[in-house]
Amino acid sequence: MFDPAASGVPRPPDGTGRDRASRAPEDDADALFGLEELRSGPGDTPADRAAREPSYRDSPAARRLLSVREIHAEPAAAASPRGRAILARFPDARVIDVDSHWRIPELHGNEGNLERWVRVKSEVLVLGEKKTLATRPNGRSADWIAPGPSNGCAMACAYCYVPRRKGYANPITVFTNIERIIAHLDRHITRQGPKREPNQCDPSAWVYDIGENGDCSVDALISDNVADLVRAFARRPTAKASFATKFVNPDLLLLDPRGRTRVRFSVMPPRDSRLLDIRTSPVEQRIAAAGDFLEAGYEVHFNLSPVVVRPGWEADWSLLLRHMDDVLPRAVKEQAAAEVIMLTHNKDLHELNLGWHPRAEDALWRPELQQPKRSENGSWNVRYRNDTKAEAVDTVRRLVAAHAPWLRIRYAF
């Protein structure tokens, strides 16, 4: 079991902003509509225990990932109960009013931020309200893509698709109107009714991906948005939440998902991860956490993602799969499934990476192996040529069958 060395509440760095953060965090009078019911219940619940135990998000390790000095906030988001709670966590951060969380010229439009790509992710936070709530059909990783609680990330994976639209900085944007997001999902789940036919997403439950544009494990360091979503899905017998993560957050073990949240640990050979997965938990740590998360009540799957074709990749994936077979408990293997996701890259992202991490592009930008393809949102990406991709997917399937035959591949893309 992970035993993070948590410390007391951190003293944030000095700031020069207004003292908006002195407003009290959410209390009973200002509780978000509907969320108080999710947090109530008799007896010694995981939420009760979480309130008593030291929080990982107050630990030195968490502060190394997120040391917020500057918060760009829409006024309504800052004034909301969730917004006030977040501002109270970073009382010395400079708070800057913005009209829109999506259009912040000095942040997203400032080419000079490329030189501070990782620092911005650590020190800057954006608060906004999600204006458009829509649940989109998917059919690959999940049945549905839910309106997520955030956009952007404090980690800096070189292949991440979110920065393609944001420009020269991609810190976390937290959506503070979580009660509206949960109410929207509640209505959508109710309209679906029971799942009548099994599919590769799940045999009996509708699966909702709640972390398409961020990493929920990191989001949980900032606010209770993810905890509220886990609690909401724990009450829905016909649906499951799902999110992929590259970060091990032990605070999530203190929740009570009751089997209704699927955590998908993204893994790749450590050699690739050290080059491409900047600021993430080591791959070995993600794998080691699987048993603890299963014991805590999560369903645990894996993303073999992204598969990067480069010299020696087959041997390194063989070693990774053998490691998983050696260390994972039987209980994890009995319920595990995986997604195989080949690398998708993008010309604009390639140009961004050249400004802050050009070594990554030696592995990611392989024009001799790649071809352009229009994405679902209309942008042009580059993916491995059809023959290269087909051969690589077949190779991954053969490696899994040879070294981790218990790992069912749900889909390969």
mmCIF file of N, CA, C and O in Angstrom, residues 282-352:
data_model
loop_
_atom_site.group_PDB
_atom_site.id
_atom_site.type_symbol
_atom_site.label_atom_id
_atom_site.label_comp_id
_atom_site.label_asym_id
_atom_site.label_seq_id
_atom_site.Cartn_x
_atom_site.Cartn_y
_atom_site.Cartn_z
ATOM 1 N N PRO A 282 6.531 7.670 -12.283
ATOM 2 C CA PRO A 282 7.238 6.624 -13.024
ATOM 3 C C PRO A 282 6.306 5.476 -13.399
ATOM 4 O O PRO A 282 5.376 5.143 -12.660
ATOM 5 N N VAL A 283 6.555 4.882 -14.553
ATOM 6 C CA VAL A 283 5.697 3.804 -15.033
ATOM 7 C C VAL A 283 5.621 2.670 -14.010
ATOM 8 O O VAL A 283 4.545 2.104 -13.760
ATOM 9 N N GLU A 284 6.738 2.328 -13.399
ATOM 10 C CA GLU A 284 6.743 1.252 -12.408
ATOM 11 C C GLU A 284 5.810 1.573 -11.239
ATOM 12 O O GLU A 284 5.170 0.678 -10.691
ATOM 13 N N GLN A 285 5.717 2.842 -10.869
ATOM 14 C CA GLN A 285 4.837 3.245 -9.775
ATOM 15 C C GLN A 285 3.366 3.123 -10.178
ATOM 16 O O GLN A 285 2.520 2.725 -9.363
ATOM 17 N N ARG A 286 3.068 3.471 -11.413
ATOM 18 C CA ARG A 286 1.678 3.323 -11.889
ATOM 19 C C ARG A 286 1.253 1.859 -11.833
ATOM 20 O O ARG A 286 0.132 1.534 -11.414
ATOM 21 N N ILE A 287 2.141 0.977 -12.291
ATOM 22 C CA ILE A 287 1.816 -0.450 -12.288
ATOM 23 C C ILE A 287 1.668 -0.955 -10.858
ATOM 24 O O ILE A 287 0.733 -1.704 -10.535
ATOM 25 N N ALA A 288 2.557 -0.534 -9.977
ATOM 26 C CA ALA A 288 2.513 -0.983 -8.585
ATOM 27 C C ALA A 288 1.257 -0.507 -7.875
ATOM 28 O O ALA A 288 0.811 -1.135 -6.906
ATOM 29 N N ALA A 289 0.670 0.600 -8.326
ATOM 30 C CA ALA A 289 -0.527 1.142 -7.673
ATOM 31 C C ALA A 289 -1.788 0.366 -8.021
ATOM 32 O O ALA A 289 -2.815 0.505 -7.335
ATOM 33 N N ALA A 290 -1.750 -0.443 -9.068
ATOM 34 C CA ALA A 290 -2.970 -1.091 -9.554
ATOM 35 C C ALA A 290 -3.661 -1.911 -8.474
ATOM 36 O O ALA A 290 -4.895 -1.858 -8.318
ATOM 37 N N GLY A 291 -2.908 -2.687 -7.716
ATOM 38 C CA GLY A 291 -3.504 -3.516 -6.681
ATOM 39 C C GLY A 291 -4.175 -2.698 -5.603
ATOM 40 O O GLY A 291 -5.258 -3.056 -5.112
ATOM 41 N N ASP A 292 -3.568 -1.582 -5.200
ATOM 42 C CA ASP A 292 -4.161 -0.724 -4.177
ATOM 43 C C ASP A 292 -5.470 -0.111 -4.665
ATOM 44 O O ASP A 292 -6.440 -0.010 -3.906
ATOM 45 N N PHE A 293 -5.502 0.305 -5.919
ATOM 46 C CA PHE A 293 -6.726 0.918 -6.444
ATOM 47 C C PHE A 293 -7.837 -0.117 -6.580
ATOM 48 O O PHE A 293 -9.013 0.181 -6.315
ATOM 49 N N LEU A 294 -7.499 -1.324 -6.977
ATOM 50 C CA LEU A 294 -8.516 -2.371 -7.038
ATOM 51 C C LEU A 294 -9.064 -2.659 -5.643
ATOM 52 O O LEU A 294 -10.280 -2.761 -5.451
ATOM 53 N N GLU A 295 -8.184 -2.751 -4.669
ATOM 54 C CA GLU A 295 -8.608 -3.012 -3.291
ATOM 55 C C GLU A 295 -9.491 -1.886 -2.757
ATOM 56 O O GLU A 295 -10.398 -2.115 -1.943
ATOM 57 N N ALA A 296 -9.247 -0.654 -3.226
ATOM 58 C CA ALA A 296 -10.035 0.488 -2.766
ATOM 59 C C ALA A 296 -11.405 0.568 -3.426
ATOM 60 O O ALA A 296 -12.206 1.440 -3.073
ATOM 61 N N GLY A 297 -11.677 -0.293 -4.397
ATOM 62 C CA GLY A 297 -13.007 -0.317 -4.999
ATOM 63 C C GLY A 297 -13.088 0.186 -6.414
ATOM 64 O O GLY A 297 -14.188 0.326 -6.959
ATOM 65 N N TYR A 298 -11.944 0.450 -7.049
ATOM 66 C CA TYR A 298 -11.939 0.869 -8.448
ATOM 67 C C TYR A 298 -11.835 -0.355 -9.355
ATOM 68 O O TYR A 298 -11.281 -1.386 -8.971
ATOM 69 N N GLU A 299 -12.342 -0.220 -10.558
ATOM 70 C CA GLU A 299 -11.990 -1.144 -11.628
ATOM 71 C C GLU A 299 -10.681 -0.617 -12.228
ATOM 72 O O GLU A 299 -10.523 0.595 -12.412
ATOM 73 N N VAL A 300 -9.736 -1.505 -12.513
ATOM 74 C CA VAL A 300 -8.419 -1.081 -12.966
ATOM 75 C C VAL A 300 -8.115 -1.673 -14.337
ATOM 76 O O VAL A 300 -8.059 -2.900 -14.495
ATOM 77 N N HIS A 301 -7.953 -0.807 -15.319
ATOM 78 C CA HIS A 301 -7.541 -1.192 -16.661
ATOM 79 C C HIS A 301 -6.215 -0.503 -16.977
ATOM 80 O O HIS A 301 -5.680 0.256 -16.170
ATOM 81 N N PHE A 302 -5.703 -0.777 -18.167
ATOM 82 C CA PHE A 302 -4.442 -0.184 -18.589
ATOM 83 C C PHE A 302 -4.581 0.370 -20.001
ATOM 84 O O PHE A 302 -5.313 -0.179 -20.821
ATOM 85 N N ASN A 303 -3.891 1.469 -20.243
ATOM 86 C CA ASN A 303 -3.718 1.983 -21.596
ATOM 87 C C ASN A 303 -2.286 1.703 -22.027
ATOM 88 O O ASN A 303 -1.356 2.189 -21.377
ATOM 89 N N LEU A 304 -2.107 0.926 -23.061
ATOM 90 C CA LEU A 304 -0.779 0.775 -23.651
ATOM 91 C C LEU A 304 -0.654 1.927 -24.633
ATOM 92 O O LEU A 304 -1.010 1.821 -25.811
ATOM 93 N N SER A 305 -0.129 3.046 -24.123
ATOM 94 C CA SER A 305 -0.336 4.289 -24.864
ATOM 95 C C SER A 305 0.667 5.364 -24.453
ATOM 96 O O SER A 305 0.958 5.533 -23.267
ATOM 97 N N PRO A 306 1.131 6.130 -25.493
ATOM 98 C CA PRO A 306 1.040 5.782 -26.900
ATOM 99 C C PRO A 306 2.161 4.815 -27.277
ATOM 100 O O PRO A 306 3.230 4.825 -26.673
ATOM 101 N N VAL A 307 1.887 4.012 -28.272
ATOM 102 C CA VAL A 307 2.920 3.134 -28.816
ATOM 103 C C VAL A 307 3.715 3.954 -29.827
ATOM 104 O O VAL A 307 3.172 4.411 -30.833
ATOM 105 N N VAL A 308 5.001 4.151 -29.531
ATOM 106 C CA VAL A 308 5.874 4.958 -30.373
ATOM 107 C C VAL A 308 6.810 4.014 -31.129
ATOM 108 O O VAL A 308 7.562 3.244 -30.516
ATOM 109 N N VAL A 309 6.744 4.067 -32.443
ATOM 110 C CA VAL A 309 7.591 3.210 -33.275
ATOM 111 C C VAL A 309 8.957 3.863 -33.426
ATOM 112 O O VAL A 309 9.087 4.948 -33.993
ATOM 113 N N ARG A 310 9.973 3.193 -32.879
ATOM 114 C CA ARG A 310 11.349 3.678 -32.984
ATOM 115 C C ARG A 310 12.256 2.458 -32.835
ATOM 116 O O ARG A 310 11.797 1.376 -32.440
ATOM 117 N N PRO A 311 13.527 2.571 -33.155
ATOM 118 C CA PRO A 311 14.408 1.410 -33.068
ATOM 119 C C PRO A 311 14.383 0.782 -31.674
ATOM 120 O O PRO A 311 14.529 1.479 -30.663
ATOM 121 N N GLY A 312 14.145 -0.516 -31.611
ATOM 122 C CA GLY A 312 14.143 -1.236 -30.349
ATOM 123 C C GLY A 312 12.834 -1.217 -29.591
ATOM 124 O O GLY A 312 12.758 -1.731 -28.470
ATOM 125 N N TRP A 313 11.761 -0.677 -30.197
ATOM 126 C CA TRP A 313 10.518 -0.540 -29.442
ATOM 127 C C TRP A 313 9.913 -1.886 -29.084
ATOM 128 O O TRP A 313 9.335 -2.051 -27.988
ATOM 129 N N GLU A 314 10.032 -2.884 -29.955
ATOM 130 C CA GLU A 314 9.425 -4.183 -29.667
ATOM 131 C C GLU A 314 10.061 -4.830 -28.434
ATOM 132 O O GLU A 314 9.350 -5.370 -27.569
ATOM 133 N N ALA A 315 11.380 -4.765 -28.324
ATOM 134 C CA ALA A 315 12.060 -5.366 -27.172
ATOM 135 C C ALA A 315 11.680 -4.660 -25.874
ATOM 136 O O ALA A 315 11.474 -5.309 -24.831
ATOM 137 N N ASP A 316 11.551 -3.336 -25.925
ATOM 138 C CA ASP A 316 11.208 -2.601 -24.711
ATOM 139 C C ASP A 316 9.775 -2.883 -24.267
ATOM 140 O O ASP A 316 9.497 -2.971 -23.058
ATOM 141 N N TRP A 317 8.851 -3.019 -25.215
ATOM 142 C CA TRP A 317 7.481 -3.378 -24.842
ATOM 143 C C TRP A 317 7.424 -4.799 -24.280
ATOM 144 O O TRP A 317 6.641 -5.087 -23.365
ATOM 145 N N SER A 318 8.246 -5.694 -24.794
ATOM 146 C CA SER A 318 8.301 -7.047 -24.227
ATOM 147 C C SER A 318 8.717 -7.003 -22.766
ATOM 148 O O SER A 318 8.111 -7.675 -21.904
ATOM 149 N N LEU A 319 9.741 -6.214 -22.458
ATOM 150 C CA LEU A 319 10.199 -6.096 -21.078
ATOM 151 C C LEU A 319 9.119 -5.507 -20.176
ATOM 152 O O LEU A 319 8.933 -5.953 -19.032
ATOM 153 N N LEU A 320 8.405 -4.506 -20.677
ATOM 154 C CA LEU A 320 7.340 -3.898 -19.885
ATOM 155 C C LEU A 320 6.240 -4.913 -19.572
ATOM 156 O O LEU A 320 5.780 -5.030 -18.423
ATOM 157 N N LEU A 321 5.802 -5.647 -20.569
ATOM 158 C CA LEU A 321 4.729 -6.624 -20.355
ATOM 159 C C LEU A 321 5.171 -7.740 -19.417
ATOM 160 O O LEU A 321 4.377 -8.221 -18.588
ATOM 161 N N ARG A 322 6.410 -8.153 -19.513
ATOM 162 C CA ARG A 322 6.921 -9.164 -18.580
ATOM 163 C C ARG A 322 6.917 -8.624 -17.152
ATOM 164 O O ARG A 322 6.592 -9.346 -16.195
ATOM 165 N N HIS A 323 7.293 -7.359 -17.003
ATOM 166 C CA HIS A 323 7.272 -6.742 -15.675
ATOM 167 C C HIS A 323 5.846 -6.731 -15.114
ATOM 168 O O HIS A 323 5.639 -7.063 -13.931
ATOM 169 N N MET A 324 4.873 -6.348 -15.930
ATOM 170 C CA MET A 324 3.489 -6.352 -15.473
ATOM 171 C C MET A 324 3.060 -7.750 -15.052
ATOM 172 O O MET A 324 2.406 -7.939 -14.018
ATOM 173 N N ASP A 325 3.444 -8.748 -15.835
ATOM 174 C CA ASP A 325 3.079 -10.126 -15.511
ATOM 175 C C ASP A 325 3.724 -10.565 -14.198
ATOM 176 O O ASP A 325 3.115 -11.295 -13.412
ATOM 177 N N ASP A 326 4.938 -10.099 -13.925
ATOM 178 C CA ASP A 326 5.655 -10.500 -12.717
ATOM 179 C C ASP A 326 5.082 -9.879 -11.449
ATOM 180 O O ASP A 326 5.021 -10.533 -10.407
ATOM 181 N N VAL A 327 4.661 -8.600 -11.521
ATOM 182 C CA VAL A 327 4.371 -7.871 -10.282
ATOM 183 C C VAL A 327 2.881 -7.681 -9.991
ATOM 184 O O VAL A 327 2.518 -7.433 -8.836
ATOM 185 N N LEU A 328 2.014 -7.778 -10.989
ATOM 186 C CA LEU A 328 0.606 -7.505 -10.739
ATOM 187 C C LEU A 328 -0.056 -8.653 -9.989
ATOM 188 O O LEU A 328 0.142 -9.823 -10.323
ATOM 189 N N PRO A 329 -0.889 -8.348 -8.985
ATOM 190 C CA PRO A 329 -1.596 -9.390 -8.258
ATOM 191 C C PRO A 329 -2.586 -10.129 -9.157
ATOM 192 O O PRO A 329 -3.074 -9.582 -10.161
ATOM 193 N N ARG A 330 -2.900 -11.357 -8.761
ATOM 194 C CA ARG A 330 -3.853 -12.157 -9.527
ATOM 195 C C ARG A 330 -5.191 -11.434 -9.681
ATOM 196 O O ARG A 330 -5.815 -11.470 -10.737
ATOM 197 N N ALA A 331 -5.652 -10.771 -8.614
ATOM 198 C CA ALA A 331 -6.955 -10.102 -8.671
ATOM 199 C C ALA A 331 -6.985 -9.017 -9.738
ATOM 200 O O ALA A 331 -8.008 -8.812 -10.403
ATOM 201 N N VAL A 332 -5.883 -8.301 -9.910
ATOM 202 C CA VAL A 332 -5.820 -7.276 -10.952
ATOM 203 C C VAL A 332 -5.897 -7.930 -12.321
ATOM 204 O O VAL A 332 -6.639 -7.495 -13.208
ATOM 205 N N LYS A 333 -5.132 -8.993 -12.510
ATOM 206 C CA LYS A 333 -5.113 -9.664 -13.814
ATOM 207 C C LYS A 333 -6.482 -10.208 -14.189
ATOM 208 O O LYS A 333 -6.869 -10.187 -15.366
ATOM 209 N N GLU A 334 -7.237 -10.691 -13.215
ATOM 210 C CA GLU A 334 -8.521 -11.324 -13.506
ATOM 211 C C GLU A 334 -9.553 -10.346 -14.045
ATOM 212 O O GLU A 334 -10.492 -10.754 -14.731
ATOM 213 N N GLN A 335 -9.410 -9.063 -13.745
ATOM 214 C CA GLN A 335 -10.404 -8.082 -14.214
ATOM 215 C C GLN A 335 -9.830 -7.075 -15.189
ATOM 216 O O GLN A 335 -10.548 -6.197 -15.676
ATOM 217 N N ALA A 336 -8.541 -7.160 -15.499
ATOM 218 C CA ALA A 336 -7.886 -6.124 -16.304
ATOM 219 C C ALA A 336 -8.246 -6.237 -17.777
ATOM 220 O O ALA A 336 -8.514 -7.321 -18.302
ATOM 221 N N ALA A 337 -8.232 -5.108 -18.421
ATOM 222 C CA ALA A 337 -8.343 -5.021 -19.880
ATOM 223 C C ALA A 337 -7.486 -3.841 -20.311
ATOM 224 O O ALA A 337 -7.057 -3.033 -19.486
ATOM 225 N N ALA A 338 -7.234 -3.755 -21.608
ATOM 226 C CA ALA A 338 -6.318 -2.719 -22.076
ATOM 227 C C ALA A 338 -6.787 -2.117 -23.382
ATOM 228 O O ALA A 338 -7.507 -2.745 -24.163
ATOM 229 N N GLU A 339 -6.352 -0.887 -23.607
ATOM 230 C CA GLU A 339 -6.482 -0.216 -24.883
ATOM 231 C C GLU A 339 -5.093 -0.062 -25.469
ATOM 232 O O GLU A 339 -4.142 0.255 -24.744
ATOM 233 N N VAL A 340 -4.964 -0.292 -26.750
ATOM 234 C CA VAL A 340 -3.702 -0.069 -27.456
ATOM 235 C C VAL A 340 -3.893 1.163 -28.332
ATOM 236 O O VAL A 340 -4.763 1.169 -29.216
ATOM 237 N N ILE A 341 -3.116 2.192 -28.084
ATOM 238 C CA ILE A 341 -3.295 3.454 -28.797
ATOM 239 C C ILE A 341 -1.971 3.845 -29.442
ATOM 240 O O ILE A 341 -0.988 4.147 -28.754
ATOM 241 N N MET A 342 -1.950 3.811 -30.745
ATOM 242 C CA MET A 342 -0.749 4.218 -31.480
ATOM 243 C C MET A 342 -0.598 5.742 -31.429
ATOM 244 O O MET A 342 -1.583 6.474 -31.305
ATOM 245 N N LEU A 343 0.620 6.204 -31.525
ATOM 246 C CA LEU A 343 0.890 7.634 -31.462
ATOM 247 C C LEU A 343 0.159 8.391 -32.567
ATOM 248 O O LEU A 343 0.192 8.004 -33.732
ATOM 249 N N THR A 344 -0.488 9.479 -32.166
ATOM 250 C CA THR A 344 -0.985 10.487 -33.095
ATOM 251 C C THR A 344 -0.242 11.783 -32.792
ATOM 252 O O THR A 344 -0.163 12.199 -31.633
ATOM 253 N N HIS A 345 0.299 12.416 -33.807
ATOM 254 C CA HIS A 345 1.043 13.655 -33.592
ATOM 255 C C HIS A 345 0.387 14.768 -34.411
ATOM 256 O O HIS A 345 -0.643 14.549 -35.068
ATOM 257 N N ASN A 346 0.979 15.934 -34.398
ATOM 258 C CA ASN A 346 0.355 17.100 -35.000
ATOM 259 C C ASN A 346 1.444 18.117 -35.355
ATOM 260 O O ASN A 346 2.372 18.324 -34.570
ATOM 261 N N LYS A 347 1.324 18.735 -36.521
ATOM 262 C CA LYS A 347 2.355 19.674 -36.978
ATOM 263 C C LYS A 347 2.507 20.850 -36.022
ATOM 264 O O LYS A 347 3.636 21.257 -35.691
ATOM 265 N N ASP A 348 1.393 21.414 -35.566
ATOM 266 C CA ASP A 348 1.479 22.549 -34.645
ATOM 267 C C ASP A 348 2.137 22.148 -33.335
ATOM 268 O O ASP A 348 2.947 22.897 -32.771
ATOM 269 N N LEU A 349 1.781 20.952 -32.828
ATOM 270 C CA LEU A 349 2.398 20.486 -31.598
ATOM 271 C C LEU A 349 3.888 20.221 -31.811
ATOM 272 O O LEU A 349 4.718 20.484 -30.928
ATOM 273 N N HIS A 350 4.237 19.709 -32.974
ATOM 274 C CA HIS A 350 5.646 19.506 -33.321
ATOM 275 C C HIS A 350 6.418 20.819 -33.211
ATOM 276 O O HIS A 350 7.515 20.864 -32.627
ATOM 277 N N GLU A 351 5.835 21.891 -33.736
ATOM 278 C CA GLU A 351 6.499 23.186 -33.674
ATOM 279 C C GLU A 351 6.608 23.683 -32.234
ATOM 280 O O GLU A 351 7.641 24.256 -31.839
ATOM 281 N N LEU A 352 5.565 23.466 -31.431
ATOM 282 C CA LEU A 352 5.630 23.850 -30.025
ATOM 283 C C LEU A 352 6.737 23.096 -29.301
ATOM 284 O O LEU A 352 7.517 23.677 -28.545
#
